[in-house]
């Protein structure tokens, strides 16, 4: 402990270098009641880079594959309705006019309503149990979609699907924040969010393959898509109950030294934090929701999801307007290549963010190509030009998912605030998803000027908001540098200091 005190003294002297401490101090930092930073937010502990790299490789191997597969089929179960639409769903259910848009909207109503409650429940129950449970539930609901025969039945199933899928994206983001440091988190989030564009590609291939079958049991046509994909989701969910570990302390596949390292690494980035997993607290929940960075990022994610979800639901329809004379299976296959490009950039941009330890600038970088893509849609009716534009759209829009969730996670302190911040971000994103369901209207086809114009406006607004937020963070960090930490914290108890969260004078925004 003497080393920790000496490090605290050094760090309080005008930003001296961090002092390396021995394993005993690191273990103390991993225990409850011990902070791993001084009052200025500077780490009291340094870590062996090789030991950290070994730990990260182990975390990547044990955690990321399971959550990635679950999210892949989460997104497939949500977006496969677009594949079913061009395979005869509307005709069989007697849908007309705006019925398809209504069917998409109903999903988002329940999704939005249950977003924050689901993430709070995820923290309370524990993500190791909660994530597999909701995955199992929406797999069952997806399977049930194969047996609907009327529009009201389909609407009811979609509403229930939204309830269970609401906790998936924010739950996994929150779960990964229990294991990875700020700079590492963005890329790990991308490893599962990349499943969104991959779901577009793989979902199109899978739907094409399924539709070549005569039947699955007594199920035929578009119903086979929901039946087969729902069964796969159920199987993966059952496996996840055995493979997901709730938190570092309960990980049987980590040694005690690795557990201490995992906990200390997280605490070393969180000013005034004495425990990584704090108790549920209303004040901290509100801190996560009311953070200026959370609110601005959530608004950007709303705008982004108008584009992302619109592309997911209407890509098959858009491709059909570009190549109306091709077969249904060929049209399904045309949706695959743009999503492959999207998957590449969904990994590449967060990887760049990880190396630079920045997110806001990368979010700004995602807008220009999308703006060009929608400008091409609006300015040309040439099939080759419009199909080329879909590649520009998918190149950037999916990367905002991991970047935005990582950004709100990096700019709060407590675990409780992190759960509500991520919940708000994803909730607002799905408000954008709800808007997207009305962006491509039947009478606006085949060129969809309203839908493409709305998406162009959303991308331009994202660029402006992201740039303004970046300058505000830099300005507020300079303002905080002029504060006296000792004077601001004078007379406060340890609990009161921890409740400050991002209002702590030693806290700095991380662009």
mmCIF file of N, CA and C in Angstrom, residues 316-398:
data_model
loop_
_atom_site.group_PDB
_atom_site.id
_atom_site.type_symbol
_atom_site.label_atom_id
_atom_site.label_comp_id
_atom_site.label_asym_id
_atom_site.label_seq_id
_atom_site.Cartn_x
_atom_site.Cartn_y
_atom_site.Cartn_z
ATOM 1 N N UNK A 316 -33.977 -5.481 -49.820
ATOM 2 C CA UNK A 316 -34.528 -6.356 -50.866
ATOM 3 C C UNK A 316 -35.500 -5.637 -51.789
ATOM 4 N N UNK A 317 -36.310 -4.729 -51.202
ATOM 5 C CA UNK A 317 -37.272 -3.978 -52.017
ATOM 6 C C UNK A 317 -36.556 -3.029 -52.972
ATOM 7 N N UNK A 318 -35.509 -2.356 -52.465
ATOM 8 C CA UNK A 318 -34.737 -1.428 -53.295
ATOM 9 C C UNK A 318 -34.071 -2.174 -54.449
ATOM 10 N N UNK A 319 -33.475 -3.338 -54.129
ATOM 11 C CA UNK A 319 -32.822 -4.133 -55.179
ATOM 12 C C UNK A 319 -33.843 -4.583 -56.216
ATOM 13 N N UNK A 320 -35.056 -4.908 -55.777
ATOM 14 C CA UNK A 320 -36.086 -5.341 -56.726
ATOM 15 C C UNK A 320 -36.468 -4.218 -57.686
ATOM 16 N N UNK A 321 -36.455 -2.956 -57.195
ATOM 17 C CA UNK A 321 -36.762 -1.836 -58.091
ATOM 18 C C UNK A 321 -35.619 -1.580 -59.073
ATOM 19 N N UNK A 322 -34.388 -1.938 -58.677
ATOM 20 C CA UNK A 322 -33.238 -1.751 -59.573
ATOM 21 C C UNK A 322 -33.188 -2.861 -60.616
ATOM 22 N N UNK A 323 -33.490 -4.091 -60.187
ATOM 23 C CA UNK A 323 -33.450 -5.243 -61.101
ATOM 24 C C UNK A 323 -34.806 -5.963 -61.074
ATOM 25 N N UNK A 324 -35.847 -5.328 -61.616
ATOM 26 C CA UNK A 324 -37.200 -5.890 -61.516
ATOM 27 C C UNK A 324 -37.401 -7.180 -62.307
ATOM 28 N N UNK A 325 -36.571 -7.446 -63.306
ATOM 29 C CA UNK A 325 -36.779 -8.601 -64.170
ATOM 30 C C UNK A 325 -36.065 -9.860 -63.675
ATOM 31 N N UNK A 326 -35.281 -9.728 -62.578
ATOM 32 C CA UNK A 326 -34.554 -10.887 -62.072
ATOM 33 C C UNK A 326 -35.467 -11.743 -61.180
ATOM 34 N N UNK A 327 -35.079 -12.998 -60.967
ATOM 35 C CA UNK A 327 -35.866 -13.891 -60.111
ATOM 36 C C UNK A 327 -35.755 -13.460 -58.643
ATOM 37 N N UNK A 328 -36.694 -13.955 -57.836
ATOM 38 C CA UNK A 328 -36.684 -13.603 -56.412
ATOM 39 C C UNK A 328 -35.385 -14.017 -55.739
ATOM 40 N N UNK A 329 -34.910 -15.221 -56.043
ATOM 41 C CA UNK A 329 -33.667 -15.705 -55.431
ATOM 42 C C UNK A 329 -32.487 -14.845 -55.870
ATOM 43 N N UNK A 330 -32.451 -14.446 -57.136
ATOM 44 C CA UNK A 330 -31.370 -13.581 -57.625
ATOM 45 C C UNK A 330 -31.419 -12.220 -56.932
ATOM 46 N N UNK A 331 -32.613 -11.682 -56.753
ATOM 47 C CA UNK A 331 -32.761 -10.408 -56.045
ATOM 48 C C UNK A 331 -32.259 -10.527 -54.609
ATOM 49 N N UNK A 332 -32.560 -11.660 -53.952
ATOM 50 C CA UNK A 332 -32.052 -11.887 -52.590
ATOM 51 C C UNK A 332 -30.522 -11.869 -52.588
ATOM 52 N N UNK A 333 -29.926 -12.506 -53.596
ATOM 53 C CA UNK A 333 -28.467 -12.605 -53.650
ATOM 54 C C UNK A 333 -27.811 -11.253 -53.924
ATOM 55 N N UNK A 334 -28.504 -10.367 -54.648
ATOM 56 C CA UNK A 334 -27.958 -9.037 -54.926
ATOM 57 C C UNK A 334 -27.820 -8.200 -53.651
ATOM 58 N N UNK A 335 -28.549 -8.557 -52.601
ATOM 59 C CA UNK A 335 -28.442 -7.792 -51.352
ATOM 60 C C UNK A 335 -27.187 -8.158 -50.567
ATOM 61 N N UNK A 336 -26.505 -9.243 -50.950
ATOM 62 C CA UNK A 336 -25.381 -9.750 -50.152
ATOM 63 C C UNK A 336 -24.111 -8.903 -50.272
ATOM 64 N N UNK A 337 -23.595 -8.596 -51.500
ATOM 65 C CA UNK A 337 -22.298 -7.896 -51.600
ATOM 66 C C UNK A 337 -22.205 -6.568 -50.840
ATOM 67 N N UNK A 338 -23.237 -5.689 -50.876
ATOM 68 C CA UNK A 338 -23.108 -4.445 -50.102
ATOM 69 C C UNK A 338 -22.924 -4.687 -48.611
ATOM 70 N N UNK A 339 -23.575 -5.729 -48.092
ATOM 71 C CA UNK A 339 -23.439 -6.029 -46.671
ATOM 72 C C UNK A 339 -22.041 -6.564 -46.338
ATOM 73 N N UNK A 340 -21.420 -7.262 -47.265
ATOM 74 C CA UNK A 340 -20.047 -7.742 -47.048
ATOM 75 C C UNK A 340 -19.098 -6.551 -46.911
ATOM 76 N N UNK A 341 -19.270 -5.561 -47.785
ATOM 77 C CA UNK A 341 -18.478 -4.328 -47.685
ATOM 78 C C UNK A 341 -18.749 -3.634 -46.349
ATOM 79 N N UNK A 342 -20.030 -3.589 -45.957
ATOM 80 C CA UNK A 342 -20.383 -2.988 -44.675
ATOM 81 C C UNK A 342 -19.727 -3.691 -43.511
ATOM 82 N N UNK A 343 -19.660 -5.019 -43.578
ATOM 83 C CA UNK A 343 -19.007 -5.770 -42.511
ATOM 84 C C UNK A 343 -17.539 -5.432 -42.382
ATOM 85 N N UNK A 344 -16.862 -5.246 -43.509
ATOM 86 C CA UNK A 344 -15.438 -4.893 -43.478
ATOM 87 C C UNK A 344 -15.228 -3.556 -42.758
ATOM 88 N N UNK A 345 -16.002 -2.543 -43.114
ATOM 89 C CA UNK A 345 -15.824 -1.221 -42.504
ATOM 90 C C UNK A 345 -16.314 -1.183 -41.055
ATOM 91 N N UNK A 346 -17.264 -2.042 -40.725
ATOM 92 C CA UNK A 346 -17.733 -2.106 -39.341
ATOM 93 C C UNK A 346 -16.642 -2.604 -38.417
ATOM 94 N N UNK A 347 -15.698 -3.357 -38.939
ATOM 95 C CA UNK A 347 -14.529 -3.785 -38.167
ATOM 96 C C UNK A 347 -13.372 -2.813 -38.306
ATOM 97 N N UNK A 348 -13.177 -2.281 -39.518
ATOM 98 C CA UNK A 348 -12.003 -1.437 -39.785
ATOM 99 C C UNK A 348 -12.059 -0.115 -39.019
ATOM 100 N N UNK A 349 -13.205 0.551 -39.013
ATOM 101 C CA UNK A 349 -13.300 1.850 -38.338
ATOM 102 C C UNK A 349 -13.165 1.729 -36.819
ATOM 103 N N UNK A 350 -13.828 0.770 -36.152
ATOM 104 C CA UNK A 350 -13.585 0.588 -34.717
ATOM 105 C C UNK A 350 -12.157 0.156 -34.403
ATOM 106 N N UNK A 351 -11.526 -0.610 -35.307
ATOM 107 C CA UNK A 351 -10.121 -0.968 -35.086
ATOM 108 C C UNK A 351 -9.257 0.283 -35.085
ATOM 109 N N UNK A 352 -9.535 1.206 -36.000
ATOM 110 C CA UNK A 352 -8.834 2.483 -36.016
ATOM 111 C C UNK A 352 -9.112 3.261 -34.738
ATOM 112 N N UNK A 353 -10.353 3.220 -34.277
ATOM 113 C CA UNK A 353 -10.723 3.888 -33.030
ATOM 114 C C UNK A 353 -9.946 3.320 -31.846
ATOM 115 N N UNK A 354 -9.792 2.009 -31.815
ATOM 116 C CA UNK A 354 -9.043 1.343 -30.737
ATOM 117 C C UNK A 354 -7.597 1.812 -30.728
ATOM 118 N N UNK A 355 -6.979 1.849 -31.882
ATOM 119 C CA UNK A 355 -5.570 2.230 -31.950
ATOM 120 C C UNK A 355 -5.353 3.687 -31.576
ATOM 121 N N UNK A 356 -6.321 4.555 -31.917
ATOM 122 C CA UNK A 356 -6.192 5.985 -31.630
ATOM 123 C C UNK A 356 -6.841 6.379 -30.307
ATOM 124 N N UNK A 357 -7.583 5.445 -29.695
ATOM 125 C CA UNK A 357 -8.357 5.716 -28.475
ATOM 126 C C UNK A 357 -9.226 6.967 -28.643
ATOM 127 N N UNK A 358 -9.964 6.994 -29.731
ATOM 128 C CA UNK A 358 -10.899 8.087 -29.986
ATOM 129 C C UNK A 358 -12.115 7.528 -30.704
ATOM 130 N N UNK A 359 -13.264 8.143 -30.487
ATOM 131 C CA UNK A 359 -14.502 7.673 -31.093
ATOM 132 C C UNK A 359 -15.230 8.778 -31.847
ATOM 133 N N UNK A 360 -15.230 9.976 -31.288
ATOM 134 C CA UNK A 360 -16.019 11.055 -31.874
ATOM 135 C C UNK A 360 -15.551 11.406 -33.287
ATOM 136 N N UNK A 361 -14.262 11.469 -33.480
ATOM 137 C CA UNK A 361 -13.723 11.814 -34.803
ATOM 138 C C UNK A 361 -14.085 10.733 -35.820
ATOM 139 N N UNK A 362 -14.069 9.459 -35.390
ATOM 140 C CA UNK A 362 -14.416 8.366 -36.302
ATOM 141 C C UNK A 362 -15.899 8.438 -36.665
ATOM 142 N N UNK A 363 -16.744 8.811 -35.698
ATOM 143 C CA UNK A 363 -18.170 8.986 -35.995
ATOM 144 C C UNK A 363 -18.357 10.055 -37.070
ATOM 145 N N UNK A 364 -17.599 11.133 -36.944
ATOM 146 C CA UNK A 364 -17.661 12.202 -37.952
ATOM 147 C C UNK A 364 -17.241 11.670 -39.317
ATOM 148 N N UNK A 365 -16.236 10.793 -39.330
ATOM 149 C CA UNK A 365 -15.724 10.252 -40.590
ATOM 150 C C UNK A 365 -16.725 9.347 -41.311
ATOM 151 N N UNK A 366 -17.712 8.812 -40.571
ATOM 152 C CA UNK A 366 -18.655 7.880 -41.201
ATOM 153 C C UNK A 366 -19.676 8.572 -42.095
ATOM 154 N N UNK A 367 -19.880 9.875 -41.924
ATOM 155 C CA UNK A 367 -20.981 10.560 -42.615
ATOM 156 C C UNK A 367 -20.752 10.824 -44.110
ATOM 157 N N UNK A 368 -19.577 11.276 -44.548
ATOM 158 C CA UNK A 368 -19.433 11.710 -45.951
ATOM 159 C C UNK A 368 -19.805 10.673 -47.001
ATOM 160 N N UNK A 369 -19.350 9.415 -46.857
ATOM 161 C CA UNK A 369 -19.653 8.409 -47.869
ATOM 162 C C UNK A 369 -21.156 8.142 -47.958
ATOM 163 N N UNK A 370 -21.835 8.162 -46.807
ATOM 164 C CA UNK A 370 -23.283 7.937 -46.806
ATOM 165 C C UNK A 370 -24.001 9.094 -47.492
ATOM 166 N N UNK A 371 -23.522 10.309 -47.260
ATOM 167 C CA UNK A 371 -24.098 11.488 -47.915
ATOM 168 C C UNK A 371 -23.961 11.364 -49.431
ATOM 169 N N UNK A 372 -22.800 10.924 -49.890
ATOM 170 C CA UNK A 372 -22.587 10.733 -51.328
ATOM 171 C C UNK A 372 -23.522 9.650 -51.868
ATOM 172 N N UNK A 373 -23.675 8.561 -51.113
ATOM 173 C CA UNK A 373 -24.522 7.456 -51.545
ATOM 174 C C UNK A 373 -25.966 7.864 -51.757
ATOM 175 N N UNK A 374 -26.527 8.591 -50.794
ATOM 176 C CA UNK A 374 -27.925 9.015 -50.947
ATOM 177 C C UNK A 374 -28.073 10.104 -52.005
ATOM 178 N N UNK A 375 -27.042 10.889 -52.197
ATOM 179 C CA UNK A 375 -27.065 11.871 -53.287
ATOM 180 C C UNK A 375 -27.132 11.165 -54.636
ATOM 181 N N UNK A 376 -26.442 10.028 -54.754
ATOM 182 C CA UNK A 376 -26.495 9.232 -55.987
ATOM 183 C C UNK A 376 -27.891 8.647 -56.204
ATOM 184 N N UNK A 377 -28.508 8.185 -55.130
ATOM 185 C CA UNK A 377 -29.870 7.662 -55.237
ATOM 186 C C UNK A 377 -30.835 8.738 -55.739
ATOM 187 N N UNK A 378 -30.667 9.944 -55.211
ATOM 188 C CA UNK A 378 -31.572 11.037 -55.571
ATOM 189 C C UNK A 378 -31.279 11.594 -56.954
ATOM 190 N N UNK A 379 -30.021 11.530 -57.368
ATOM 191 C CA UNK A 379 -29.629 12.188 -58.611
ATOM 192 C C UNK A 379 -29.613 11.316 -59.840
ATOM 193 N N UNK A 380 -29.843 9.989 -59.673
ATOM 194 C CA UNK A 380 -29.752 9.097 -60.835
ATOM 195 C C UNK A 380 -30.802 7.990 -60.749
ATOM 196 N N UNK A 381 -31.270 7.560 -61.912
ATOM 197 C CA UNK A 381 -32.158 6.396 -61.997
ATOM 198 C C UNK A 381 -31.454 5.231 -62.702
ATOM 199 N N UNK A 382 -30.183 5.393 -63.006
ATOM 200 C CA UNK A 382 -29.419 4.338 -63.655
ATOM 201 C C UNK A 382 -29.225 3.175 -62.674
ATOM 202 N N UNK A 383 -29.614 1.940 -63.045
ATOM 203 C CA UNK A 383 -29.514 0.809 -62.119
ATOM 204 C C UNK A 383 -28.109 0.571 -61.578
ATOM 205 N N UNK A 384 -27.098 0.695 -62.426
ATOM 206 C CA UNK A 384 -25.720 0.447 -61.984
ATOM 207 C C UNK A 384 -25.264 1.488 -60.967
ATOM 208 N N UNK A 385 -25.635 2.758 -61.214
ATOM 209 C CA UNK A 385 -25.274 3.834 -60.286
ATOM 210 C C UNK A 385 -25.958 3.617 -58.935
ATOM 211 N N UNK A 386 -27.228 3.255 -58.952
ATOM 212 C CA UNK A 386 -27.988 3.105 -57.704
ATOM 213 C C UNK A 386 -27.517 1.871 -56.927
ATOM 214 N N UNK A 387 -27.199 0.805 -57.639
ATOM 215 C CA UNK A 387 -26.679 -0.374 -56.947
ATOM 216 C C UNK A 387 -25.306 -0.062 -56.354
ATOM 217 N N UNK A 388 -24.491 0.704 -57.079
ATOM 218 C CA UNK A 388 -23.202 1.133 -56.541
ATOM 219 C C UNK A 388 -23.358 1.984 -55.291
ATOM 220 N N UNK A 389 -24.439 2.769 -55.234
ATOM 221 C CA UNK A 389 -24.683 3.624 -54.069
ATOM 222 C C UNK A 389 -24.932 2.806 -52.810
ATOM 223 N N UNK A 390 -25.529 1.617 -52.960
ATOM 224 C CA UNK A 390 -25.787 0.788 -51.776
ATOM 225 C C UNK A 390 -24.488 0.364 -51.094
ATOM 226 N N UNK A 391 -23.409 0.250 -51.866
ATOM 227 C CA UNK A 391 -22.104 -0.084 -51.283
ATOM 228 C C UNK A 391 -21.573 1.079 -50.434
ATOM 229 N N UNK A 392 -21.783 2.300 -50.905
ATOM 230 C CA UNK A 392 -21.349 3.475 -50.143
ATOM 231 C C UNK A 392 -22.144 3.590 -48.845
ATOM 232 N N UNK A 393 -23.436 3.293 -48.898
ATOM 233 C CA UNK A 393 -24.267 3.379 -47.702
ATOM 234 C C UNK A 393 -23.794 2.392 -46.641
ATOM 235 N N UNK A 394 -23.616 1.142 -47.044
ATOM 236 C CA UNK A 394 -23.258 0.109 -46.075
ATOM 237 C C UNK A 394 -21.821 0.245 -45.586
ATOM 238 N N UNK A 395 -20.995 1.030 -46.283
ATOM 239 C CA UNK A 395 -19.585 1.141 -45.897
ATOM 240 C C UNK A 395 -19.378 1.809 -44.555
ATOM 241 N N UNK A 396 -20.307 2.668 -44.135
ATOM 242 C CA UNK A 396 -20.069 3.463 -42.934
ATOM 243 C C UNK A 396 -21.152 3.358 -41.868
ATOM 244 N N UNK A 397 -22.396 3.163 -42.276
ATOM 245 C CA UNK A 397 -23.488 3.346 -41.317
ATOM 246 C C UNK A 397 -23.464 2.336 -40.176
ATOM 247 N N UNK A 398 -23.030 1.112 -40.424
ATOM 248 C CA UNK A 398 -23.068 0.097 -39.370
ATOM 249 C C UNK A 398 -22.009 0.343 -38.295
#
